[in-house]
Each structure stands twice: as structure tokens, then as C-alpha cells.
PDB file of C-alpha atoms in Angstrom:
ATOM      1  CA  UNK A 197      58.786  26.391  77.651  1.00  0.00           C
ATOM      2  CA  UNK A 198      58.660  22.999  79.310  1.00  0.00           C
ATOM      3  CA  UNK A 199      56.511  20.325  77.727  1.00  0.00           C
ATOM      4  CA  UNK A 200      55.637  17.175  79.632  1.00  0.00           C
ATOM      5  CA  UNK A 201      56.996  13.913  78.176  1.00  0.00           C
ATOM      6  CA  UNK A 202      53.577  12.268  78.137  1.00  0.00           C
ATOM      7  CA  UNK A 203      52.149  15.122  76.087  1.00  0.00           C
ATOM      8  CA  UNK A 204      54.942  14.840  73.526  1.00  0.00           C
ATOM      9  CA  UNK A 205      54.371  11.090  73.256  1.00  0.00           C
ATOM     10  CA  UNK A 206      50.700  11.687  72.620  1.00  0.00           C
ATOM     11  CA  UNK A 207      51.467  14.285  69.993  1.00  0.00           C
ATOM     12  CA  UNK A 208      53.834  11.923  68.191  1.00  0.00           C
ATOM     13  CA  UNK A 209      51.495   8.947  68.237  1.00  0.00           C
ATOM     14  CA  UNK A 210      48.327  10.818  67.393  1.00  0.00           C
ATOM     15  CA  UNK A 211      49.976  13.158  64.923  1.00  0.00           C
ATOM     16  CA  UNK A 212      50.559  10.480  62.281  1.00  0.00           C
ATOM     17  CA  UNK A 213      47.661  11.383  60.008  1.00  0.00           C
ATOM     18  CA  UNK A 214      44.062  11.599  61.187  1.00  0.00           C
ATOM     19  CA  UNK A 215      43.291   9.775  64.417  1.00  0.00           C
ATOM     20  CA  UNK A 216      40.994   6.776  64.494  1.00  0.00           C
ATOM     21  CA  UNK A 217      40.156   3.931  66.846  1.00  0.00           C
ATOM     22  CA  UNK A 218      41.375   0.363  66.507  1.00  0.00           C
ATOM     23  CA  UNK A 219      38.597  -2.202  66.910  1.00  0.00           C
ATOM     24  CA  UNK A 220      39.465  -5.823  66.239  1.00  0.00           C
ATOM     25  CA  UNK A 221      40.050  -9.238  67.814  1.00  0.00           C
ATOM     26  CA  UNK A 222      41.176 -12.766  67.037  1.00  0.00           C
ATOM     27  CA  UNK A 223      37.683 -13.450  65.672  1.00  0.00           C
ATOM     28  CA  UNK A 224      38.536 -11.252  62.694  1.00  0.00           C
ATOM     29  CA  UNK A 225      40.807 -14.078  61.514  1.00  0.00           C
ATOM     30  CA  UNK A 226      39.605 -17.143  63.439  1.00  0.00           C
ATOM     31  CA  UNK A 227      35.909 -17.597  64.163  1.00  0.00           C
ATOM     32  CA  UNK A 228      34.509 -18.687  67.509  1.00  0.00           C
ATOM     33  CA  UNK A 229      33.888 -22.283  66.432  1.00  0.00           C
ATOM     34  CA  UNK A 230      37.560 -22.721  65.552  1.00  0.00           C
ATOM     35  CA  UNK A 231      38.628 -21.143  68.839  1.00  0.00           C
ATOM     36  CA  UNK A 232      37.246 -23.814  71.156  1.00  0.00           C
ATOM     37  CA  UNK A 233      38.162 -27.304  72.319  1.00  0.00           C
ATOM     38  CA  UNK A 234      37.113 -30.035  74.757  1.00  0.00           C
ATOM     39  CA  UNK A 235      39.654 -31.174  77.343  1.00  0.00           C
ATOM     40  CA  UNK A 236      39.807 -34.118  79.750  1.00  0.00           C
ATOM     41  CA  UNK A 237      39.292 -33.295  83.414  1.00  0.00           C
ATOM     42  CA  UNK A 238      37.926 -30.333  85.306  1.00  0.00           C
ATOM     43  CA  UNK A 239      38.555 -26.596  84.964  1.00  0.00           C
ATOM     44  CA  UNK A 240      41.677 -26.727  87.148  1.00  0.00           C
ATOM     45  CA  UNK A 241      43.250 -29.332  84.865  1.00  0.00           C
ATOM     46  CA  UNK A 242      42.395 -27.269  81.791  1.00  0.00           C
ATOM     47  CA  UNK A 243      43.670 -24.092  83.477  1.00  0.00           C
ATOM     48  CA  UNK A 244      47.045 -25.654  84.223  1.00  0.00           C
ATOM     49  CA  UNK A 245      47.399 -26.837  80.619  1.00  0.00           C
ATOM     50  CA  UNK A 246      46.433 -23.561  78.967  1.00  0.00           C
ATOM     51  CA  UNK A 247      48.569 -21.583  81.458  1.00  0.00           C
ATOM     52  CA  UNK A 248      51.559 -23.672  80.432  1.00  0.00           C
ATOM     53  CA  UNK A 249      50.909 -23.002  76.733  1.00  0.00           C
ATOM     54  CA  UNK A 250      50.320 -19.280  77.272  1.00  0.00           C
ATOM     55  CA  UNK A 251      53.392 -18.831  79.447  1.00  0.00           C
ATOM     56  CA  UNK A 252      55.608 -20.432  76.803  1.00  0.00           C
ATOM     57  CA  UNK A 253      54.459 -17.689  74.429  1.00  0.00           C
ATOM     58  CA  UNK A 254      55.109 -14.875  76.873  1.00  0.00           C
ATOM     59  CA  UNK A 255      51.559 -14.397  78.157  1.00  0.00           C
ATOM     60  CA  UNK A 256      51.351 -15.124  81.903  1.00  0.00           C
ATOM     61  CA  UNK A 257      48.026 -15.389  83.679  1.00  0.00           C
ATOM     62  CA  UNK A 258      46.983 -12.102  85.302  1.00  0.00           C
ATOM     63  CA  UNK A 259      43.403 -12.585  86.446  1.00  0.00           C
ATOM     64  CA  UNK A 260      40.775 -15.176  87.321  1.00  0.00           C
ATOM     65  CA  UNK A 261      37.037 -14.498  87.291  1.00  0.00           C
ATOM     66  CA  UNK A 262      34.476 -17.022  88.575  1.00  0.00           C
ATOM     67  CA  UNK A 263      31.094 -16.617  86.900  1.00  0.00           C
ATOM     68  CA  UNK A 264      27.658 -17.292  88.375  1.00  0.00           C
ATOM     69  CA  UNK A 265      27.128 -20.406  86.241  1.00  0.00           C
ATOM     70  CA  UNK A 266      30.292 -22.036  87.594  1.00  0.00           C
ATOM     71  CA  UNK A 267      32.444 -21.323  84.557  1.00  0.00           C
ATOM     72  CA  UNK A 268      35.760 -19.520  84.972  1.00  0.00           C
ATOM     73  CA  UNK A 269      37.427 -16.833  82.857  1.00  0.00           C
ATOM     74  CA  UNK A 270      41.216 -16.571  82.941  1.00  0.00           C
ATOM     75  CA  UNK A 271      43.015 -13.511  81.576  1.00  0.00           C
ATOM     76  CA  UNK A 272      46.507 -13.719  80.055  1.00  0.00           C
ATOM     77  CA  UNK A 273      48.544 -10.712  79.060  1.00  0.00           C
ATOM     78  CA  UNK A 274      51.951  -9.944  77.605  1.00  0.00           C
ATOM     79  CA  UNK A 275      53.993  -7.723  75.323  1.00  0.00           C
ATOM     80  CA  UNK A 276      54.969  -8.572  71.762  1.00  0.00           C
ATOM     81  CA  UNK A 277      57.090  -5.659  70.563  1.00  0.00           C
ATOM     82  CA  UNK A 278      58.156  -2.082  71.306  1.00  0.00           C
ATOM     83  CA  UNK A 279      57.787   0.525  68.569  1.00  0.00           C
ATOM     84  CA  UNK A 280      59.608   3.841  68.536  1.00  0.00           C
ATOM     85  CA  UNK A 281      58.118   6.778  66.674  1.00  0.00           C
ATOM     86  CA  UNK A 282      60.169   9.858  65.829  1.00  0.00           C
ATOM     87  CA  UNK A 283      58.715  13.074  64.462  1.00  0.00           C
ATOM     88  CA  UNK A 284      59.255  16.813  64.327  1.00  0.00           C
ATOM     89  CA  UNK A 285      61.190  19.485  62.437  1.00  0.00           C
ATOM     90  CA  UNK A 286      63.599  21.756  64.267  1.00  0.00           C
ATOM     91  CA  UNK A 287      62.810  19.909  67.459  1.00  0.00           C
ATOM     92  CA  UNK A 288      62.641  16.135  67.188  1.00  0.00           C
ATOM     93  CA  UNK A 289      60.297  14.249  69.474  1.00  0.00           C
ATOM     94  CA  UNK A 290      60.298  10.530  70.060  1.00  0.00           C
ATOM     95  CA  UNK A 291      58.143   8.021  71.901  1.00  0.00           C
ATOM     96  CA  UNK A 292      58.095   4.281  72.416  1.00  0.00           C
ATOM     97  CA  UNK A 293      54.865   2.326  72.589  1.00  0.00           C
ATOM     98  CA  UNK A 294      54.487  -1.354  73.423  1.00  0.00           C
ATOM     99  CA  UNK A 295      52.210  -3.607  71.400  1.00  0.00           C
ATOM    100  CA  UNK A 296      51.029  -6.798  73.030  1.00  0.00           C
ATOM    101  CA  UNK A 297      48.125  -9.185  73.398  1.00  0.00           C
ATOM    102  CA  UNK A 298      45.450 -10.001  75.949  1.00  0.00           C
ATOM    103  CA  UNK A 299      43.725 -13.384  75.879  1.00  0.00           C
ATOM    104  CA  UNK A 300      40.502 -14.419  77.596  1.00  0.00           C
ATOM    105  CA  UNK A 301      39.913 -18.132  78.195  1.00  0.00           C
ATOM    106  CA  UNK A 302      36.518 -19.432  79.297  1.00  0.00           C
ATOM    107  CA  UNK A 303      36.510 -22.834  80.985  1.00  0.00           C
ATOM    108  CA  UNK A 304      33.094 -24.470  81.336  1.00  0.00           C
ATOM    109  CA  UNK A 305      32.905 -27.809  83.207  1.00  0.00           C
ATOM    110  CA  UNK A 306      30.400 -30.559  82.467  1.00  0.00           C
ATOM    111  CA  UNK A 307      29.165 -33.477  84.539  1.00  0.00           C
ATOM    112  CA  UNK A 308      30.990 -36.084  82.447  1.00  0.00           C
ATOM    113  CA  UNK A 309      34.449 -34.895  83.487  1.00  0.00           C
ATOM    114  CA  UNK A 310      35.040 -32.794  80.396  1.00  0.00           C
ATOM    115  CA  UNK A 311      35.834 -29.065  80.251  1.00  0.00           C
ATOM    116  CA  UNK A 312      34.997 -26.894  77.302  1.00  0.00           C
ATOM    117  CA  UNK A 313      37.566 -24.209  76.512  1.00  0.00           C
ATOM    118  CA  UNK A 314      36.811 -21.043  74.500  1.00  0.00           C
ATOM    119  CA  UNK A 315      39.587 -18.612  73.568  1.00  0.00           C
ATOM    120  CA  UNK A 316      39.452 -14.981  72.511  1.00  0.00           C
ATOM    121  CA  UNK A 317      42.227 -12.416  72.030  1.00  0.00           C
ATOM    122  CA  UNK A 318      42.664  -8.664  71.579  1.00  0.00           C
ATOM    123  CA  UNK A 319      45.755  -6.641  70.682  1.00  0.00           C
ATOM    124  CA  UNK A 320      46.953  -4.200  73.350  1.00  0.00           C
ATOM    125  CA  UNK A 321      48.657  -0.827  73.170  1.00  0.00           C
ATOM    126  CA  UNK A 322      50.733   0.104  76.218  1.00  0.00           C
ATOM    127  CA  UNK A 323      48.913  -2.587  78.167  1.00  0.00           C
ATOM    128  CA  UNK A 324      45.371  -1.537  77.238  1.00  0.00           C
ATOM    129  CA  UNK A 325      43.280  -3.944  75.166  1.00  0.00           C
ATOM    130  CA  UNK A 326      41.489  -2.625  72.129  1.00  0.00           C
ATOM    131  CA  UNK A 327      37.727  -2.996  71.904  1.00  0.00           C
ATOM    132  CA  UNK A 328      36.032  -5.141  69.279  1.00  0.00           C
ATOM    133  CA  UNK A 329      32.680  -5.391  67.604  1.00  0.00           C
ATOM    134  CA  UNK A 330      30.328  -8.114  68.926  1.00  0.00           C
ATOM    135  CA  UNK A 331      32.731  -9.856  71.338  1.00  0.00           C
ATOM    136  CA  UNK A 332      31.539 -12.970  73.216  1.00  0.00           C
ATOM    137  CA  UNK A 333      29.215 -12.162  76.101  1.00  0.00           C
ATOM    138  CA  UNK A 334      31.609 -13.726  78.619  1.00  0.00           C
ATOM    139  CA  UNK A 335      34.443 -11.330  77.745  1.00  0.00           C
ATOM    140  CA  UNK A 336      34.661  -8.354  80.159  1.00  0.00           C
ATOM    141  CA  UNK A 337      33.102  -5.221  78.758  1.00  0.00           C
ATOM    142  CA  UNK A 338      35.359  -2.779  76.922  1.00  0.00           C
ATOM    143  CA  UNK A 339      34.363   0.832  77.576  1.00  0.00           C
ATOM    144  CA  UNK A 340      37.104   2.933  75.997  1.00  0.00           C
ATOM    145  CA  UNK A 341      38.519   2.722  72.479  1.00  0.00           C
ATOM    146  CA  UNK A 342      42.242   2.728  71.767  1.00  0.00           C
ATOM    147  CA  UNK A 343      42.971   5.629  69.421  1.00  0.00           C
ATOM    148  CA  UNK A 344      46.075   6.169  67.289  1.00  0.00           C
ATOM    149  CA  UNK A 345      47.069   8.062  64.190  1.00  0.00           C
ATOM    150  CA  UNK A 346      45.627   6.380  61.119  1.00  0.00           C
ATOM    151  CA  UNK A 347      49.115   6.306  59.535  1.00  0.00           C
ATOM    152  CA  UNK A 348      50.918   5.070  62.642  1.00  0.00           C
ATOM    153  CA  UNK A 349      53.228   2.228  61.646  1.00  0.00           C
ATOM    154  CA  UNK A 350      52.168   0.061  64.575  1.00  0.00           C
ATOM    155  CA  UNK A 351      48.587  -0.406  63.392  1.00  0.00           C
ATOM    156  CA  UNK A 352      49.537  -3.312  61.121  1.00  0.00           C
ATOM    157  CA  UNK A 353      50.630  -5.224  64.228  1.00  0.00           C
ATOM    158  CA  UNK A 354      47.279  -4.643  65.932  1.00  0.00           C
ATOM    159  CA  UNK A 355      44.903  -6.360  63.514  1.00  0.00           C
ATOM    160  CA  UNK A 356      43.989  -9.425  65.586  1.00  0.00           C
ATOM    161  CA  UNK A 357      45.928 -11.713  63.265  1.00  0.00           C
ATOM    162  CA  UNK A 358      48.728 -12.347  65.772  1.00  0.00           C
ATOM    163  CA  UNK A 359      46.199 -13.337  68.444  1.00  0.00           C
ATOM    164  CA  UNK A 360      44.409 -15.665  66.033  1.00  0.00           C
ATOM    165  CA  UNK A 361      47.701 -17.328  65.073  1.00  0.00           C
ATOM    166  CA  UNK A 362      48.618 -17.792  68.735  1.00  0.00           C
ATOM    167  CA  UNK A 363      45.256 -19.447  69.460  1.00  0.00           C
ATOM    168  CA  UNK A 364      45.559 -21.642  66.390  1.00  0.00           C
ATOM    169  CA  UNK A 365      49.061 -22.667  67.439  1.00  0.00           C
ATOM    170  CA  UNK A 366      48.026 -23.544  70.996  1.00  0.00           C
ATOM    171  CA  UNK A 367      45.142 -25.689  69.794  1.00  0.00           C
ATOM    172  CA  UNK A 368      47.453 -27.441  67.361  1.00  0.00           C
ATOM    173  CA  UNK A 369      49.959 -28.065  70.157  1.00  0.00           C
ATOM    174  CA  UNK A 370      47.186 -29.588  72.239  1.00  0.00           C
ATOM    175  CA  UNK A 371      46.264 -31.790  69.313  1.00  0.00           C
ATOM    176  CA  UNK A 372      49.855 -33.022  68.959  1.00  0.00           C
ATOM    177  CA  UNK A 373      50.401 -33.430  72.705  1.00  0.00           C
ATOM    178  CA  UNK A 374      49.232 -35.980  75.255  1.00  0.00           C
ATOM    179  CA  UNK A 375      46.205 -38.022  74.247  1.00  0.00           C
ATOM    180  CA  UNK A 376      44.977 -38.995  77.703  1.00  0.00           C
ATOM    181  CA  UNK A 377      44.964 -37.717  81.249  1.00  0.00           C
ATOM    182  CA  UNK A 378      43.920 -34.378  82.758  1.00  0.00           C
ATOM    183  CA  UNK A 379      44.173 -31.472  80.323  1.00  0.00           C
ATOM    184  CA  UNK A 380      44.477 -33.673  77.251  1.00  0.00           C
ATOM    185  CA  UNK A 381      42.559 -32.704  74.161  1.00  0.00           C
ATOM    186  CA  UNK A 382      39.420 -34.695  73.436  1.00  0.00           C
ATOM    187  CA  UNK A 383      38.078 -32.954  70.377  1.00  0.00           C
ATOM    188  CA  UNK A 384      38.241 -29.823  68.288  1.00  0.00           C
ATOM    189  CA  UNK A 385      35.367 -28.475  66.208  1.00  0.00           C
ATOM    190  CA  UNK A 386      35.447 -29.587  62.615  1.00  0.00           C
ATOM    191  CA  UNK A 387      34.350 -27.643  59.581  1.00  0.00           C
ATOM    192  CA  UNK A 388      30.990 -28.901  58.275  1.00  0.00           C
ATOM    193  CA  UNK A 389      31.515 -31.436  55.489  1.00  0.00           C
ATOM    194  CA  UNK A 390      31.061 -30.096  52.021  1.00  0.00           C
ATOM    195  CA  UNK A 391      27.856 -31.304  50.420  1.00  0.00           C
ATOM    196  CA  UNK A 392      28.548 -33.897  47.718  1.00  0.00           C
ATOM    197  CA  UNK A 393      27.981 -32.654  44.222  1.00  0.00           C
ATOM    198  CA  UNK A 394      24.680 -33.700  42.717  1.00  0.00           C
ATOM    199  CA  UNK A 395      24.119 -34.547  39.053  1.00  0.00           C
ATOM    200  CA  UNK A 396      22.576 -31.604  37.247  1.00  0.00           C
ATOM    201  CA  UNK A 397      20.272 -33.831  35.236  1.00  0.00           C
ATOM    202  CA  UNK A 398      19.391 -37.427  34.426  1.00  0.00           C
ATOM    203  CA  UNK A 399      20.510 -38.086  30.877  1.00  0.00           C
ATOM    204  CA  UNK A 400      18.606 -41.360  30.566  1.00  0.00           C
ATOM    205  CA  UNK A 401      15.319 -39.526  31.115  1.00  0.00           C
ATOM    206  CA  UNK A 402      15.687 -37.598  27.895  1.00  0.00           C
ATOM    207  CA  UNK A 403      13.141 -38.821  25.298  1.00  0.00           C
ATOM    208  CA  UNK A 404      15.853 -39.288  22.656  1.00  0.00           C
ATOM    209  CA  UNK A 405      18.180 -41.225  24.979  1.00  0.00           C
ATOM    210  CA  UNK A 406      17.045 -44.628  23.691  1.00  0.00           C
ATOM    211  CA  UNK A 407      17.851 -43.746  20.084  1.00  0.00           C
ATOM    212  CA  UNK A 408      21.024 -41.736  20.770  1.00  0.00           C
ATOM    213  CA  UNK A 409      24.392 -42.975  19.619  1.00  0.00           C
ATOM    214  CA  UNK A 410      27.093 -44.043  22.081  1.00  0.00           C
ATOM    215  CA  UNK A 411      28.922 -40.746  21.513  1.00  0.00           C
ATOM    216  CA  UNK A 412      25.766 -38.734  22.214  1.00  0.00           C
ATOM    217  CA  UNK A 413      25.043 -40.721  25.388  1.00  0.00           C
ATOM    218  CA  UNK A 414      28.583 -40.263  26.659  1.00  0.00           C
ATOM    219  CA  UNK A 415      28.439 -36.509  26.164  1.00  0.00           C
ATOM    220  CA  UNK A 416      25.044 -36.277  27.848  1.00  0.00           C
ATOM    221  CA  UNK A 417      26.340 -38.213  30.832  1.00  0.00           C
ATOM    222  CA  UNK A 418      29.405 -35.976  31.086  1.00  0.00           C
ATOM    223  CA  UNK A 419      27.319 -32.823  31.040  1.00  0.00           C
ATOM    224  CA  UNK A 420      24.929 -34.163  33.674  1.00  0.00           C
ATOM    225  CA  UNK A 421      27.870 -34.726  36.007  1.00  0.00           C
ATOM    226  CA  UNK A 422      28.960 -31.055  35.919  1.00  0.00           C
ATOM    227  CA  UNK A 423      28.570 -29.568  39.451  1.00  0.00           C
ATOM    228  CA  UNK A 424      25.773 -27.083  39.885  1.00  0.00           C
ATOM    229  CA  UNK A 425      26.798 -23.444  40.035  1.00  0.00           C
ATOM    230  CA  UNK A 426      26.612 -21.979  43.555  1.00  0.00           C
ATOM    231  CA  UNK A 427      24.577 -19.124  42.254  1.00  0.00           C
ATOM    232  CA  UNK A 428      22.063 -21.185  40.333  1.00  0.00           C
ATOM    233  CA  UNK A 429      20.352 -19.469  37.424  1.00  0.00           C
ATOM    234  CA  UNK A 430      20.011 -20.439  33.791  1.00  0.00           C
ATOM    235  CA  UNK A 431      23.040 -22.165  32.267  1.00  0.00           C
ATOM    236  CA  UNK A 432      23.062 -22.887  28.562  1.00  0.00           C
ATOM    237  CA  UNK A 433      25.220 -25.895  27.772  1.00  0.00           C
ATOM    238  CA  UNK A 434      25.891 -27.331  24.317  1.00  0.00           C
ATOM    239  CA  UNK A 435      26.938 -30.899  23.813  1.00  0.00           C
ATOM    240  CA  UNK A 436      28.375 -32.081  20.555  1.00  0.00           C
ATOM    241  CA  UNK A 437      31.373 -32.245  18.328  1.00  0.00           C
ATOM    242  CA  UNK A 438      32.990 -28.988  17.167  1.00  0.00           C
ATOM    243  CA  UNK A 439      35.214 -28.517  14.157  1.00  0.00           C
ATOM    244  CA  UNK A 440      38.153 -27.646  16.414  1.00  0.00           C
ATOM    245  CA  UNK A 441      38.826 -28.240  20.132  1.00  0.00           C
ATOM    246  CA  UNK A 442      37.240 -25.498  22.217  1.00  0.00           C
ATOM    247  CA  UNK A 443      34.900 -24.317  19.466  1.00  0.00           C
ATOM    248  CA  UNK A 444      31.213 -23.912  20.268  1.00  0.00           C
ATOM    249  CA  UNK A 445      28.846 -26.404  18.645  1.00  0.00           C
ATOM    250  CA  UNK A 446      26.803 -24.584  16.042  1.00  0.00           C
ATOM    251  CA  UNK A 447      23.913 -26.972  15.412  1.00  0.00           C
ATOM    252  CA  UNK A 448      22.837 -29.040  18.395  1.00  0.00           C
ATOM    253  CA  UNK A 449      20.637 -32.005  17.579  1.00  0.00           C
ATOM    254  CA  UNK A 450      18.361 -31.743  20.608  1.00  0.00           C
ATOM    255  CA  UNK A 451      17.870 -29.956  23.885  1.00  0.00           C
ATOM    256  CA  UNK A 452      16.125 -30.490  27.212  1.00  0.00           C
ATOM    257  CA  UNK A 453      15.697 -28.701  30.531  1.00  0.00           C
ATOM    258  CA  UNK A 454      16.843 -30.184  33.834  1.00  0.00           C
ATOM    259  CA  UNK A 455      16.094 -28.929  37.353  1.00  0.00           C
ATOM    260  CA  UNK A 456      19.289 -28.088  39.214  1.00  0.00           C
ATOM    261  CA  UNK A 457      20.010 -28.586  42.905  1.00  0.00           C
ATOM    262  CA  UNK A 458      19.124 -24.961  43.687  1.00  0.00           C
ATOM    263  CA  UNK A 459      15.782 -25.258  41.941  1.00  0.00           C
ATOM    264  CA  UNK A 460      16.811 -23.315  38.844  1.00  0.00           C
ATOM    265  CA  UNK A 461      16.382 -24.636  35.332  1.00  0.00           C
ATOM    266  CA  UNK A 462      19.232 -25.713  33.096  1.00  0.00           C
ATOM    267  CA  UNK A 463      18.652 -26.099  29.356  1.00  0.00           C
ATOM    268  CA  UNK A 464      21.006 -28.583  27.766  1.00  0.00           C
ATOM    269  CA  UNK A 465      21.694 -28.713  24.037  1.00  0.00           C
ATOM    270  CA  UNK A 466      23.180 -31.908  22.664  1.00  0.00           C
ATOM    271  CA  UNK A 467      24.551 -32.550  19.254  1.00  0.00           C
ATOM    272  CA  UNK A 468      27.262 -34.414  17.404  1.00  0.00           C
TER     273      UNK A 468
END
């Protein structure tokens, strides 16, 4: 009996455990805000620069789509590795599948001579990009899932991590490259600054502060500088001198309640 080669390949790939779809993208490892940049010049200048960076990594440009709002989407595609799967008993079957990447780059011009660049990537199997959950609206619609065996050894190379690392590397190369002229990087999004820690209480407002000893005041000040817990809630804190380092104070001299940054109450015990 003659069996077509494509059927055997499908049997090998899909026969590795139960079959399931692969749905992922670069956003699984690098969010949209960290996948964008502002470049000097117009879309053509930005396109030449990103095409150069993509081509160096083995992803030539394959498509250009002009959108109604004047922005442009470029598509880059390439292979990363070839994986051979062998299976069977008396008759051994083998197939080779290629794993690669497809990148979508949105270039949006502005009136001040600056182009915004957004990047997004999907893994590919035999040239077909996998779908993803909640992709950007400017990415072409994905209608058909890529399905493989759940135990297929190539799935760990189709997580979206490789695409995220490629995008991160290209943005870093832009950052280290030319600082002026068409296609040069102007800015990358920055992570929002972490809020400075706020004192959990005001020790000097305690009614016994005026009559407290220097040791008591120091310990109250130290405890009021402890950062507030992210979860808020009631935190019982004892201040004082224990018999041995690390031992809990047994008899605090006084206590008071302070309002924390999250609006929860903190009761502080102080003793010496």
C-alpha cells in the first residue's frame, strides 16, 4: 500500500501525544509598550533602518501594507531551525519541519518629522504564523490555528520568547547606534518610576514622644520608616529591647495606630 509523504509527515507530527493548537506571540514575553520606539525622519527612513536590522537576523521583508490612516505595516519572515521527527515501529517514518518567525512592524508618521515604530512577532511552523490571543488591531487577522502534537519537541521553540528577544535586541541596537539623522532612535518607552516609599507613621505625633528616651525615639523612627506592605492590612509591630537578638519583645511600654499609605491601620507597640 502506498502512503503519501505528506500524510506520513502529518501522522508523525500530530502523533506525538494529544494534538493542541499553539497560540502565542512576542507579547507573551515583551509587552506592547516595550516593543515600540520613536525614530527620526519619515516612514521610509524608519523602514530602511528596520529592514537592515531584520535582514541581519535572517528575516527579509516580504510584504508592505499601506493603511487608510497613512501608516504602513511591513512584514518580515524567516526560518530559525529545522526539526526532524522520527517515529514508528516496524516501519519508521520521519519528517522535517521548519520553525521560524514572522514580524509585523507598524510605522506611523507624525507632522514633526518623527515616526513611531511598533513591533510584534509570531513563531511560524513551515512558514505559517501561529495565531495569538488579543493581538494588536493593526496586525493582519489570523484565521487558522497551527496544531501540533502536545509532546512534539519543537513546541518549546515556538513560545514567542525568541521573537521577543529579537525585538529587544533590535531596539537595543538602535539605542547603541547613530544618535542623529534619518532612522536614528529618538526615544524608547520607559517603565513608570517606582513610587517612593512613604513613612508608615509619624513618630513625633505619638503622645508619649516628648517624654520618651533617646533609645525609644530612635526605635520609633526606625519603625516608621519601614515601607508599607503592598497588600496593606493590619501589621503588628513591636519596638523594644529583647533579651537576645531576634527575640520578640514581651512587654511593650506603649502602642499607637498609624494610617498606612493604602489606608489600612498599623498598630505599633514600643517598648525598651
